[in-house]
Coordinates of C-alpha atoms in Angstrom, one line a residue:
Chain A
M1 CA -25.6 21.4 -17.6
K2 CA -26.1 18.4 -19.8
R3 CA -23.7 17.5 -22.7
I4 CA -26.2 18.7 -25.3
T5 CA -28.6 21.6 -24.8
I6 CA -31.2 22.3 -27.5
I7 CA -33.0 25.7 -27.2
C8 CA -36.4 26.3 -28.8
G9 CA -38.9 29.1 -28.7
H10 CA -40.8 31.6 -30.8
Y11 CA -38.8 34.1 -32.8
G12 CA -37.7 36.8 -30.5
S13 CA -37.7 34.6 -27.5
G14 CA -33.9 35.1 -27.2
K15 CA -32.7 31.6 -28.5
S16 CA -29.7 32.9 -30.3
E17 CA -28.5 35.4 -27.7
I18 CA -29.0 32.7 -25.0
S19 CA -27.2 30.1 -27.1
V20 CA -24.2 32.3 -27.7
N21 CA -24.0 33.5 -24.0
L22 CA -24.2 29.9 -22.7
A23 CA -21.6 28.7 -25.3
L24 CA -19.1 31.4 -24.2
K25 CA -19.7 30.9 -20.5
Y26 CA -19.3 27.1 -20.5
K27 CA -16.7 26.9 -23.3
I28 CA -19.0 24.6 -25.3
N29 CA -17.4 22.8 -28.2
Y30 CA -20.1 23.1 -30.9
L31 CA -22.7 25.8 -31.5
I32 CA -25.1 24.5 -34.1
D33 CA -27.2 27.2 -35.7
L34 CA -30.3 25.4 -37.1
D35 CA -32.2 28.6 -37.8
I36 CA -33.5 28.4 -41.3
I37 CA -36.5 30.7 -40.4
N38 CA -34.9 34.1 -39.8
P39 CA -32.9 36.0 -42.4
Y40 CA -31.3 38.4 -39.8
F41 CA -30.1 38.2 -36.2
R42 CA -28.7 34.6 -36.4
S43 CA -25.9 33.3 -34.3
R44 CA -24.0 32.4 -37.5
S45 CA -23.3 36.1 -38.0
L46 CA -20.8 35.8 -35.1
S47 CA -18.6 33.1 -36.8
V48 CA -15.4 35.0 -36.3
M49 CA -16.0 35.8 -32.6
L50 CA -17.1 32.2 -31.9
E51 CA -14.1 30.6 -33.6
E52 CA -11.8 33.0 -31.7
N53 CA -13.3 31.5 -28.5
N54 CA -12.7 28.0 -29.8
I55 CA -16.4 27.4 -30.3
H56 CA -17.0 25.5 -33.5
L57 CA -19.9 27.0 -35.4
V58 CA -22.0 24.7 -37.5
E59 CA -24.3 26.6 -39.9
S60 CA -25.3 26.2 -43.6
T61 CA -23.4 24.0 -45.9
I62 CA -22.7 27.2 -47.8
K63 CA -20.5 28.9 -45.3
N64 CA -20.3 32.7 -44.7
M65 CA -23.4 33.4 -46.8
T66 CA -25.2 35.4 -44.1
G67 CA -27.2 37.1 -46.8
S68 CA -28.7 33.8 -48.0
D69 CA -32.0 32.5 -46.9
L70 CA -31.6 29.2 -48.5
P71 CA -32.7 26.5 -46.0
Y72 CA -29.5 24.5 -45.9
V73 CA -28.3 22.8 -42.8
S74 CA -24.9 21.2 -42.5
G75 CA -24.8 17.4 -41.9
E76 CA -22.1 18.3 -39.4
G77 CA -25.0 19.0 -37.0
V78 CA -25.1 15.3 -36.3
V79 CA -21.6 15.2 -34.8
P80 CA -22.4 15.9 -31.1
F81 CA -25.1 13.2 -31.3
V82 CA -22.6 10.5 -32.4
N83 CA -19.4 11.7 -30.6
P84 CA -19.9 11.5 -26.8
N85 CA -16.8 13.7 -26.2
I86 CA -18.3 16.8 -27.7
T87 CA -20.5 19.4 -25.8
A88 CA -23.0 21.3 -27.9
I89 CA -25.7 23.8 -28.0
Y90 CA -28.4 23.7 -30.7
D91 CA -30.0 27.0 -31.6
L92 CA -33.3 26.3 -33.3
G93 CA -35.2 28.6 -35.6
G94 CA -38.3 30.4 -34.5
T95 CA -41.7 28.8 -34.3
E96 CA -42.5 25.1 -34.4
N97 CA -41.4 25.0 -38.1
G98 CA -37.9 25.9 -37.0
A99 CA -37.9 23.0 -34.5
R100 CA -38.7 20.5 -37.2
V101 CA -35.1 20.7 -38.6
L102 CA -33.8 18.9 -35.6
V103 CA -35.6 15.6 -36.3
Q104 CA -33.2 14.4 -39.0
F105 CA -30.4 14.1 -36.3
L106 CA -32.3 12.4 -33.5
D107 CA -32.1 8.8 -34.5
R108 CA -28.3 9.0 -34.1
M109 CA -28.5 9.9 -30.4
K110 CA -27.8 6.9 -28.2
D111 CA -28.5 8.3 -24.7
M112 CA -31.3 10.9 -24.6
N113 CA -30.4 11.5 -20.9
E114 CA -27.5 13.6 -22.2
V115 CA -29.9 16.0 -23.9
D116 CA -31.8 18.9 -22.5
L117 CA -34.5 20.5 -24.7
L118 CA -35.2 23.9 -23.2
C119 CA -38.0 26.2 -24.1
S120 CA -37.3 29.9 -23.9
V121 CA -40.3 31.9 -22.8
N122 CA -41.0 35.7 -22.7
I123 CA -44.5 36.4 -21.4
F124 CA -44.5 39.6 -23.4
R125 CA -44.7 37.6 -26.6
P126 CA -48.4 37.2 -27.4
E127 CA -47.9 33.5 -28.3
T128 CA -46.7 32.8 -24.7
H129 CA -48.5 35.3 -22.6
D130 CA -50.1 32.9 -20.1
V131 CA -50.0 29.4 -18.7
K132 CA -52.4 28.0 -21.3
S133 CA -50.6 29.5 -24.3
I134 CA -47.2 28.4 -23.0
L135 CA -48.5 24.8 -22.6
K136 CA -49.9 24.9 -26.1
T137 CA -46.6 26.2 -27.5
I138 CA -44.6 23.5 -25.7
A139 CA -46.9 20.8 -27.0
M140 CA -46.3 22.1 -30.5
Y141 CA -42.5 22.0 -30.1
E142 CA -42.7 18.5 -28.6
A143 CA -44.9 17.3 -31.5
E144 CA -42.4 18.7 -34.1
T145 CA -39.2 17.6 -32.4
Q146 CA -40.6 14.3 -31.1
L147 CA -38.8 15.1 -27.9
R148 CA -40.0 16.1 -24.4
V149 CA -39.2 19.7 -23.3
T150 CA -37.1 19.1 -20.2
G151 CA -36.8 22.6 -18.9
L152 CA -37.8 26.2 -19.2
I153 CA -35.9 29.5 -19.6
N154 CA -37.5 32.6 -18.2
N155 CA -36.5 35.3 -20.7
T156 CA -39.3 37.7 -19.9
N157 CA -38.3 41.2 -21.1
L158 CA -39.5 44.3 -22.9
I159 CA -35.9 45.0 -24.0
N160 CA -35.0 48.4 -22.5
D161 CA -38.4 48.9 -20.8
T162 CA -37.9 45.8 -18.6
V163 CA -38.5 46.2 -14.9
E164 CA -37.7 43.6 -12.2
E165 CA -41.5 43.0 -11.6
D166 CA -41.8 41.8 -15.2
L167 CA -39.4 39.0 -14.6
I168 CA -41.0 38.1 -11.3
R169 CA -44.4 37.9 -13.1
G170 CA -42.8 35.8 -15.8
E171 CA -41.5 33.5 -13.1
E172 CA -44.9 33.1 -11.4
I173 CA -46.4 32.0 -14.7
L174 CA -43.6 29.7 -15.5
L175 CA -43.7 28.2 -12.0
E176 CA -47.2 27.1 -12.8
V177 CA -46.1 25.6 -16.1
S178 CA -43.2 24.0 -14.3
K179 CA -45.6 22.4 -11.8
I180 CA -48.0 21.1 -14.4
L181 CA -45.3 19.6 -16.6
N182 CA -43.0 18.6 -13.8
I183 CA -40.0 20.3 -15.4
P184 CA -37.7 22.9 -13.8
I185 CA -37.0 26.6 -14.7
K186 CA -33.4 26.0 -15.7
Y187 CA -32.3 29.5 -16.3
T188 CA -33.4 33.1 -15.8
V189 CA -32.0 35.6 -18.2
I190 CA -31.1 39.1 -17.1
E191 CA -29.5 41.5 -19.5
E192 CA -26.3 43.2 -18.6
S193 CA -27.9 46.6 -18.3
R194 CA -30.2 45.3 -15.5
M195 CA -27.6 43.6 -13.3
N196 CA -29.2 45.5 -10.3
F197 CA -32.1 43.1 -10.3
N198 CA -31.5 41.2 -7.1
H199 CA -34.6 39.0 -6.6
E200 CA -33.6 35.4 -6.1
F201 CA -34.8 34.0 -9.4
Q202 CA -35.4 30.3 -10.2
G203 CA -32.6 28.3 -11.8
E204 CA -29.2 29.5 -12.9
R205 CA -29.0 33.2 -13.7
I206 CA -27.6 34.1 -17.2
D207 CA -26.2 37.7 -17.1
L208 CA -26.8 38.2 -20.8
I209 CA -24.6 40.3 -23.1
R210 CA -26.2 41.1 -26.4
H211 CA -24.1 39.8 -29.2
V212 CA -26.4 39.0 -32.1
A213 CA -28.6 42.1 -32.3
K214 CA -26.3 44.5 -30.4
K215 CA -25.0 46.7 -33.2
F216 CA -28.5 47.7 -34.5
L217 CA -29.9 48.9 -31.2
Chain B
M1 CA -53.7 45.3 -24.2
A2 CA -50.5 46.5 -22.5
K3 CA -47.1 46.6 -24.2
V4 CA -46.1 43.4 -25.9
L5 CA -42.8 42.4 -27.5
M6 CA -43.2 41.9 -31.3
K7 CA -41.2 41.3 -34.3
G8 CA -41.6 44.2 -36.8
N9 CA -43.4 42.2 -39.5
E10 CA -45.8 40.7 -37.0
A11 CA -46.5 44.1 -35.4
M12 CA -47.3 45.7 -38.8
A13 CA -49.6 42.8 -39.6
L14 CA -51.5 43.1 -36.3
A15 CA -51.7 46.9 -36.8
A16 CA -53.6 46.3 -40.0
I17 CA -56.1 44.0 -38.2
Y18 CA -56.5 46.8 -35.6
A19 CA -57.2 49.2 -38.5
G20 CA -60.0 47.1 -39.7
C21 CA -58.2 45.6 -42.7
E22 CA -60.8 43.2 -44.3
A23 CA -58.6 41.5 -46.9
F24 CA -54.9 40.8 -47.4
Y25 CA -53.4 39.5 -50.6
G26 CA -49.6 38.7 -50.8
Y27 CA -46.8 36.6 -52.0
P28 CA -43.7 35.6 -50.0
I29 CA -40.4 37.4 -50.2
T30 CA -37.6 38.0 -47.6
P31 CA -37.4 40.0 -45.4
Q32 CA -41.2 40.5 -45.0
N33 CA -42.4 36.9 -44.8
E34 CA -43.5 37.0 -41.2
L35 CA -46.1 39.6 -42.2
P36 CA -48.2 37.4 -44.5
E37 CA -47.4 34.4 -42.3
Y38 CA -48.9 36.2 -39.3
L39 CA -52.0 37.2 -41.3
S40 CA -52.4 33.7 -42.7
K41 CA -53.2 32.7 -39.2
H42 CA -54.8 35.7 -37.7
M43 CA -57.0 37.2 -40.5
A44 CA -59.2 34.0 -40.4
L45 CA -59.5 34.2 -36.6
H46 CA -60.9 37.7 -37.1
G47 CA -63.3 36.6 -39.8
K48 CA -61.3 38.4 -42.5
A49 CA -59.8 37.3 -45.9
F50 CA -56.3 36.1 -46.5
V51 CA -55.0 34.9 -49.9
Q52 CA -51.5 33.9 -50.8
S53 CA -51.7 34.6 -54.5
E54 CA -49.6 32.9 -57.2
S55 CA -47.5 36.0 -57.8
E56 CA -47.1 39.7 -56.8
V57 CA -48.9 40.8 -59.9
A58 CA -51.9 38.6 -58.9
A59 CA -51.8 40.0 -55.4
I60 CA -51.9 43.6 -56.3
N61 CA -54.7 43.0 -58.8
M62 CA -56.7 41.3 -56.1
V63 CA -56.1 44.4 -54.0
Y64 CA -57.4 46.4 -57.0
G65 CA -60.6 44.3 -57.1
A66 CA -61.3 44.2 -53.4
A67 CA -60.6 48.0 -53.0
G68 CA -63.0 48.6 -55.9
A69 CA -65.6 46.6 -54.0
G70 CA -65.2 49.0 -51.1
A71 CA -63.1 46.7 -48.7
R72 CA -60.2 47.9 -46.5
V73 CA -57.4 46.1 -48.2
M74 CA -53.6 45.6 -47.9
T75 CA -50.7 43.9 -49.6
S76 CA -47.0 43.7 -48.5
S77 CA -43.8 42.8 -50.2
S78 CA -40.1 43.7 -50.4
S79 CA -38.3 45.7 -53.1
P80 CA -38.3 43.3 -56.1
G81 CA -41.8 42.3 -55.3
I82 CA -43.0 45.9 -55.0
A83 CA -41.4 46.5 -58.4
L84 CA -43.6 43.8 -59.9
K85 CA -46.7 45.4 -58.3
Q86 CA -46.2 48.7 -60.0
E87 CA -48.7 48.1 -62.8
G88 CA -51.4 47.3 -60.4
I89 CA -50.5 50.3 -58.2
T90 CA -50.8 52.8 -61.0
Y91 CA -54.2 51.3 -62.0
I92 CA -55.4 51.6 -58.3
A93 CA -54.2 55.2 -58.2
G94 CA -55.8 55.9 -61.6
A95 CA -59.1 54.4 -60.5
E96 CA -58.9 56.4 -57.3
L97 CA -59.1 53.5 -54.9
P98 CA -57.8 53.3 -51.3
A99 CA -55.3 50.6 -50.4
V100 CA -52.3 50.1 -48.1
I101 CA -49.0 48.7 -49.4
I102 CA -46.1 47.9 -47.2
N103 CA -42.7 47.8 -48.7
V104 CA -40.0 46.2 -46.4
M105 CA -37.1 47.3 -48.4
R106 CA -34.0 45.2 -49.2
G107 CA -30.9 45.8 -51.3
G108 CA -31.1 46.2 -55.1
P109 CA -31.2 46.7 -58.0
G110 CA -32.6 43.5 -59.5
L111 CA -32.8 40.6 -57.0
G112 CA -30.1 42.5 -54.9
G113 CA -29.8 41.0 -51.5
I114 CA -32.0 40.3 -48.4
Q115 CA -30.4 42.8 -46.0
P116 CA -31.9 46.2 -45.2
S117 CA -31.9 49.1 -47.7
Q118 CA -33.7 52.4 -48.6
G119 CA -33.0 51.9 -52.3
D120 CA -36.6 52.2 -53.4
Y121 CA -36.9 55.9 -52.4
K122 CA -37.2 57.3 -55.9
Q123 CA -39.7 54.6 -56.9
I124 CA -41.9 55.2 -53.9
T125 CA -41.8 59.0 -54.0
R126 CA -42.2 59.4 -57.7
G127 CA -45.3 57.2 -58.1
G128 CA -43.5 54.1 -59.4
G129 CA -45.7 53.1 -62.2
N130 CA -46.7 55.0 -65.4
G131 CA -48.6 58.2 -65.5
D132 CA -49.1 61.3 -63.3
Y133 CA -49.7 59.9 -59.8
Y134 CA -48.2 59.8 -56.3
L135 CA -48.5 57.6 -53.2
Y136 CA -49.0 59.1 -49.8
S137 CA -45.8 57.6 -48.3
L138 CA -45.0 57.1 -44.6
A139 CA -41.6 56.1 -43.3
P140 CA -41.6 55.1 -39.6
E141 CA -38.4 54.6 -37.6
S142 CA -39.6 52.3 -34.9
L143 CA -42.2 49.5 -34.4
Q144 CA -44.4 51.8 -32.3
E145 CA -44.4 54.5 -35.0
A146 CA -45.0 51.8 -37.7
V147 CA -48.0 50.4 -35.8
D148 CA -49.5 53.9 -35.2
L149 CA -49.0 55.0 -38.8
I150 CA -50.4 51.7 -40.2
K151 CA -53.5 52.0 -38.0
E152 CA -54.0 55.5 -39.4
S153 CA -53.0 54.7 -43.0
F154 CA -56.3 53.0 -43.9
D155 CA -58.1 56.2 -43.0
I156 CA -55.7 58.2 -45.0
A157 CA -56.1 55.9 -48.0
D158 CA -59.9 56.2 -47.7
Y159 CA -59.8 59.9 -47.3
F160 CA -57.8 60.6 -50.4
R161 CA -59.0 57.5 -52.3
N162 CA -55.4 56.9 -53.1
P163 CA -52.9 54.2 -52.2
V164 CA -50.8 54.7 -49.1
M165 CA -47.2 53.3 -49.1
I166 CA -45.6 52.3 -45.8
A167 CA -41.9 52.5 -46.5
V168 CA -39.7 50.6 -44.1
D169 CA -36.5 48.6 -44.5
G170 CA -35.7 45.0 -43.5
L171 CA -34.4 46.1 -40.2
I172 CA -37.8 47.4 -39.1
G173 CA -39.4 44.2 -40.4
Q174 CA -37.0 41.9 -38.5
M175 CA -36.2 43.7 -35.2
M176 CA -38.0 43.1 -31.9
E177 CA -39.4 46.0 -29.9
P178 CA -42.1 46.6 -27.3
V179 CA -45.3 47.9 -28.8
D180 CA -48.5 49.3 -27.4
F181 CA -51.4 48.6 -29.8
D182 CA -54.0 50.7 -27.9
R183 CA -52.4 54.1 -28.5
E184 CA -54.9 56.5 -30.0
V185 CA -54.3 57.6 -33.6
P186 CA -56.0 60.4 -35.5
K187 CA -59.3 59.6 -37.0
W188 CA -60.1 61.1 -40.4
D189 CA -63.5 62.3 -41.5
L190 CA -64.5 59.7 -44.0
L191 CA -67.5 59.7 -46.4
P192 CA -69.4 56.6 -47.2
K193 CA -67.9 54.7 -50.2
T194 CA -70.8 55.6 -52.5
W195 CA -68.4 55.0 -55.5
A196 CA -67.8 51.3 -54.7
A197 CA -68.7 48.5 -57.1
D198 CA -70.5 46.7 -54.3
G199 CA -73.2 44.7 -56.1
N200 CA -75.5 47.8 -56.1
P201 CA -78.1 46.5 -53.6
Q202 CA -80.0 49.8 -53.7
G203 CA -80.3 49.8 -57.5
R204 CA -78.7 53.3 -58.0
E205 CA -76.8 54.3 -61.1
K206 CA -74.0 51.9 -61.9
N207 CA -70.5 52.4 -60.4
I208 CA -67.7 51.6 -62.8
I209 CA -64.1 51.1 -61.6
N210 CA -61.8 52.0 -64.4
S211 CA -58.6 53.9 -65.2
L212 CA -59.2 54.1 -69.0
Y213 CA -60.1 57.6 -70.4
L214 CA -59.8 57.6 -74.2
D215 CA -60.9 61.2 -74.7
P216 CA -57.8 63.4 -74.0
L217 CA -59.9 66.3 -72.6
V218 CA -61.7 64.0 -70.2
L219 CA -58.4 62.3 -69.2
E220 CA -56.9 65.8 -68.7
Q221 CA -59.7 66.7 -66.3
H222 CA -59.1 63.4 -64.5
N223 CA -55.3 64.1 -64.2
L224 CA -56.1 67.6 -62.9
K225 CA -58.4 66.1 -60.3
L226 CA -55.7 63.8 -59.2
K227 CA -53.2 66.6 -59.1
A228 CA -55.5 68.6 -56.8
K229 CA -55.3 65.7 -54.3
Y230 CA -51.5 65.6 -54.4
D231 CA -51.4 69.4 -54.0
E232 CA -53.6 69.0 -51.0
M233 CA -51.2 66.4 -49.5
R234 CA -48.2 68.7 -50.2
K235 CA -49.9 71.7 -48.7
N236 CA -51.6 70.3 -45.6
H237 CA -50.3 66.8 -44.8
Q238 CA -46.6 66.9 -44.6
R239 CA -45.2 65.1 -41.6
Y240 CA -41.8 65.4 -40.0
E241 CA -40.0 65.6 -36.7
L242 CA -37.3 68.1 -35.7
I243 CA -35.1 66.6 -33.0
N244 CA -32.5 68.4 -30.8
M245 CA -32.7 71.5 -32.9
K246 CA -31.9 74.1 -30.2
D247 CA -28.7 76.0 -31.3
A248 CA -27.9 73.1 -33.7
D249 CA -24.8 73.8 -35.8
I250 CA -25.4 70.9 -38.1
V251 CA -28.5 68.9 -39.0
I252 CA -28.7 65.3 -40.1
V253 CA -31.5 64.6 -42.6
A254 CA -32.6 61.0 -42.3
Y255 CA -35.7 58.9 -42.3
G256 CA -36.7 55.4 -41.1
S257 CA -34.1 53.2 -39.5
V258 CA -31.4 55.7 -40.3
A259 CA -33.1 58.4 -38.2
R260 CA -33.1 55.9 -35.4
I261 CA -29.4 55.3 -35.7
A262 CA -28.8 59.1 -36.1
R263 CA -30.4 59.6 -32.6
T264 CA -27.7 57.5 -31.1
A265 CA -25.1 59.4 -33.1
V266 CA -26.5 62.7 -31.8
E267 CA -26.1 61.5 -28.2
M268 CA -22.5 60.6 -28.9
L269 CA -21.9 64.0 -30.6
T270 CA -23.5 65.9 -27.7
E271 CA -20.9 64.2 -25.4
K272 CA -18.2 65.6 -27.7
G273 CA -19.8 69.1 -27.5
V274 CA -21.1 69.1 -31.1
K275 CA -24.6 70.5 -31.4
C276 CA -26.3 68.3 -34.0
G277 CA -30.0 68.1 -34.8
I278 CA -32.1 65.7 -36.8
L279 CA -34.7 66.5 -39.5
K280 CA -36.7 63.4 -39.8
P281 CA -39.2 63.2 -42.7
I282 CA -42.1 61.0 -41.7
T283 CA -43.9 61.5 -45.0
I284 CA -41.4 61.0 -47.9
F285 CA -44.2 61.9 -50.2
P286 CA -45.3 64.7 -49.7
Y287 CA -41.7 65.6 -48.9
P288 CA -41.6 67.8 -45.8
D289 CA -40.1 71.0 -47.3
Q290 CA -41.9 73.0 -44.6
A291 CA -39.5 71.4 -42.0
F292 CA -36.5 73.1 -43.7
A293 CA -38.1 76.5 -43.3
E294 CA -38.3 75.8 -39.5
L295 CA -34.6 75.1 -39.1
P296 CA -33.0 77.6 -36.6
D297 CA -30.6 80.2 -37.9
S298 CA -27.7 78.5 -36.1
V299 CA -27.6 75.7 -38.6
R300 CA -24.6 75.9 -41.0
N301 CA -24.6 72.5 -42.6
L302 CA -26.9 69.7 -43.6
L303 CA -25.8 66.0 -43.7
V304 CA -28.1 63.6 -45.5
V305 CA -27.6 60.0 -44.3
E306 CA -29.3 57.2 -46.2
M307 CA -29.1 53.5 -46.9
S308 CA -28.9 54.4 -50.6
T309 CA -26.4 56.2 -52.8
G310 CA -28.3 59.4 -52.2
Q311 CA -31.8 59.1 -53.6
M312 CA -33.2 61.6 -51.2
L313 CA -30.6 64.3 -52.1
D314 CA -32.7 65.8 -54.8
D315 CA -35.6 66.4 -52.5
V316 CA -33.3 67.9 -49.9
K317 CA -31.9 70.2 -52.5
I318 CA -35.3 71.4 -53.6
A319 CA -36.4 72.0 -50.0
N320 CA -33.1 73.7 -49.0
E321 CA -33.5 76.3 -51.8
G322 CA -29.8 76.6 -52.1
K323 CA -29.4 78.0 -48.5
L324 CA -27.1 75.6 -46.8
P325 CA -24.2 73.3 -47.9
I326 CA -25.5 69.8 -48.3
H327 CA -23.2 66.8 -47.5
F328 CA -23.9 63.1 -47.9
Y329 CA -23.1 59.8 -46.1
G330 CA -24.6 56.5 -47.3
R331 CA -24.2 52.8 -47.0
V332 CA -25.6 50.5 -49.5
G333 CA -26.0 46.8 -50.5
G334 CA -27.6 45.9 -47.2
V335 CA -25.0 47.5 -44.9
V336 CA -26.5 49.4 -42.0
P337 CA -24.5 52.4 -41.0
E338 CA -23.2 52.4 -37.4
A339 CA -23.8 55.4 -35.2
E340 CA -20.0 55.8 -35.0
E341 CA -19.8 56.2 -38.7
I342 CA -22.4 59.0 -38.7
V343 CA -20.5 60.6 -35.9
Q344 CA -17.3 60.6 -37.9
A345 CA -19.1 62.0 -41.0
V346 CA -20.4 64.9 -38.9
L347 CA -17.0 65.5 -37.3
K348 CA -15.5 65.7 -40.7
I349 CA -17.8 68.5 -41.6
V350 CA -17.8 70.5 -38.4
G351 CA -14.0 70.1 -38.0
G352 CA -13.4 67.8 -35.0
E353 CA -14.4 68.0 -31.4
N354 CA -15.7 71.0 -29.5
N355 CA -16.3 72.9 -32.6
G356 CA -20.1 73.4 -31.9

C-alpha cells in the first residue's frame, strides 16, 4: 500500500466504507473526508470512532457539523502531501465533481510515486456497468483530478442480494479495463455477511464491515 | 434491465422517465438534489424537457402551465421548498390538472435541518394550500416501492386530474438499494386529455385552464365535484400493508422509512416472544382506515411510530374509532429511530419479555 491512497468513484460505489475499513486495517494516520457532494453517509459521521482508533479525521473547517451541507474543506487536507511521515486515505465525494476538490492540494506533492488514485467500481451502478462506461468514468475522474488512476477496486454488489457470481462478473469486466489501461485491480471488497465467498479474487481482499450506513439498514 | 444499484433520488428520477414524464421543473434543495441533477442529464437524452427554474414558486407554476397543456409533468423538492410551492399546488388542484410532486422530507419547521423527517405529514394530507382540496399521497418505504409507485403515479394523476404527492424522507432519497425498473405496475384506464390547452389544432371550442369562479353557486358546484373525487379516493383507493398480523398482541402503525425500521424491530421482538404486527399506510391520503377494521381480535394495543411529534396520531384516532389504546413513539429533528428503540417502546407497553 502506498503512503497516500485516494479513492474516487460514483456515489454509492463504496468510497467511504472502503476508506474507513482500510484506515482501520492499516492504522492509517489521516483520513481526509473531501466529500462535499453527499449530505448523508459520510465518513466524518464516524469522528469519535476514528479518533478512538488514533486515526486523525480531516473534514470541514466547521467541525462536527454533520448536518451542514456547506462545501467547506479544511486546509489540513494538505498535510499528508507535505509531511512524508504521514500515511493517509483521501475519501472523495461522489461523481467527477467531487473529485475536483482534490486539485487544490496537488501542487504541494513532491513525489507522485507515493500516491495511488484508486477508482471504486460496482458494475450494478448504471454509470459503470460495462467496460466502455467504466473507461469513460475513469477518463472523467482523470480530467478532474489531473492525475492518472493507478488502480481499480472491485466493489461489485447489490447489497444484501449479492451472490458470488456477481463479483466474478465484475472482476471479468474490470480485468478487461485493467488490460486496456495497464493498471491492476488492487482490492476486491467482500462484505462481512458474505465471508463464505471463496473464489480467488484479484488483488487484496477487503472483508468489509459497514460503518457509515450500518445503523440505517 | 435487471436489478441495478441506485441512490434513492436517482431511482425516483429514472422512474419518472419510465413513466413517460415529459417535463421536469425544479430548484435545488438538500436532500433531494440528486433527483434534478440526474434529470438534468437524462431528460435531454430521452428528448424530454428539464428546466432548473429561478425558484420553487417558478417551478410549480411551470408545472401548472405544462400540465394545462396536457404534458406528463413532475417537480420535486424538500420540505421548505414544498412549502413554497403550496400556492401553485392549490391552483393545480383547483384547475383539475394532473402532476406528480416528490417531497423528500427533512427536519423543520422553517429551514430546520437537512436530515430525514416526516414532519410534513399534516401539510401533505390536509391539502397544504388554501381551499377544499387534497393530494393523492403515497409513502413508500423502499426504493423498489418508490420506483413502482412513481411509475404508477402519473396514471393516477391523469385518472383523477389531481396532483399526486410522493412523500418520502431524506433517508429514502439518500440511501442505496437494488432496484428493478421492469416490474409491472397497474395501468389505469385513461381518457384522452380533451380538456388540455394544447393549441387547439382541431378548432374545437376553447379550453380554458383556470381556478377562478366568482359566482358562489358555480364555485360550490366545482367544490362538490372535487369532493366527489376525494370521496372516490377514500372509498376505493386506500392502500396499506398488514405485516405479521397473525395473533398479533400489539401493532405498530408506521409509514415510509419508519415502517422499514419497524420490520427489523418486529424480527427482534419475535425472538423475544412478542407478537407484534405492522400496519403500514401506503396512501397517507386517503388514510387507510379500512386497514384498522381488518386488525385481528388478538390486538390489544396500537403503537404509532413516526419521525414527527405525532402528526399521524389524529388519523389513527379517527380510524381506530376509540377501540384500542393508542401509544406513541417519535424522534424528530432529523434523528432516525433505531430498531432497538422501537423494541423498547413496544416492551414498555406489553410489559417486558415473553408477554405475547
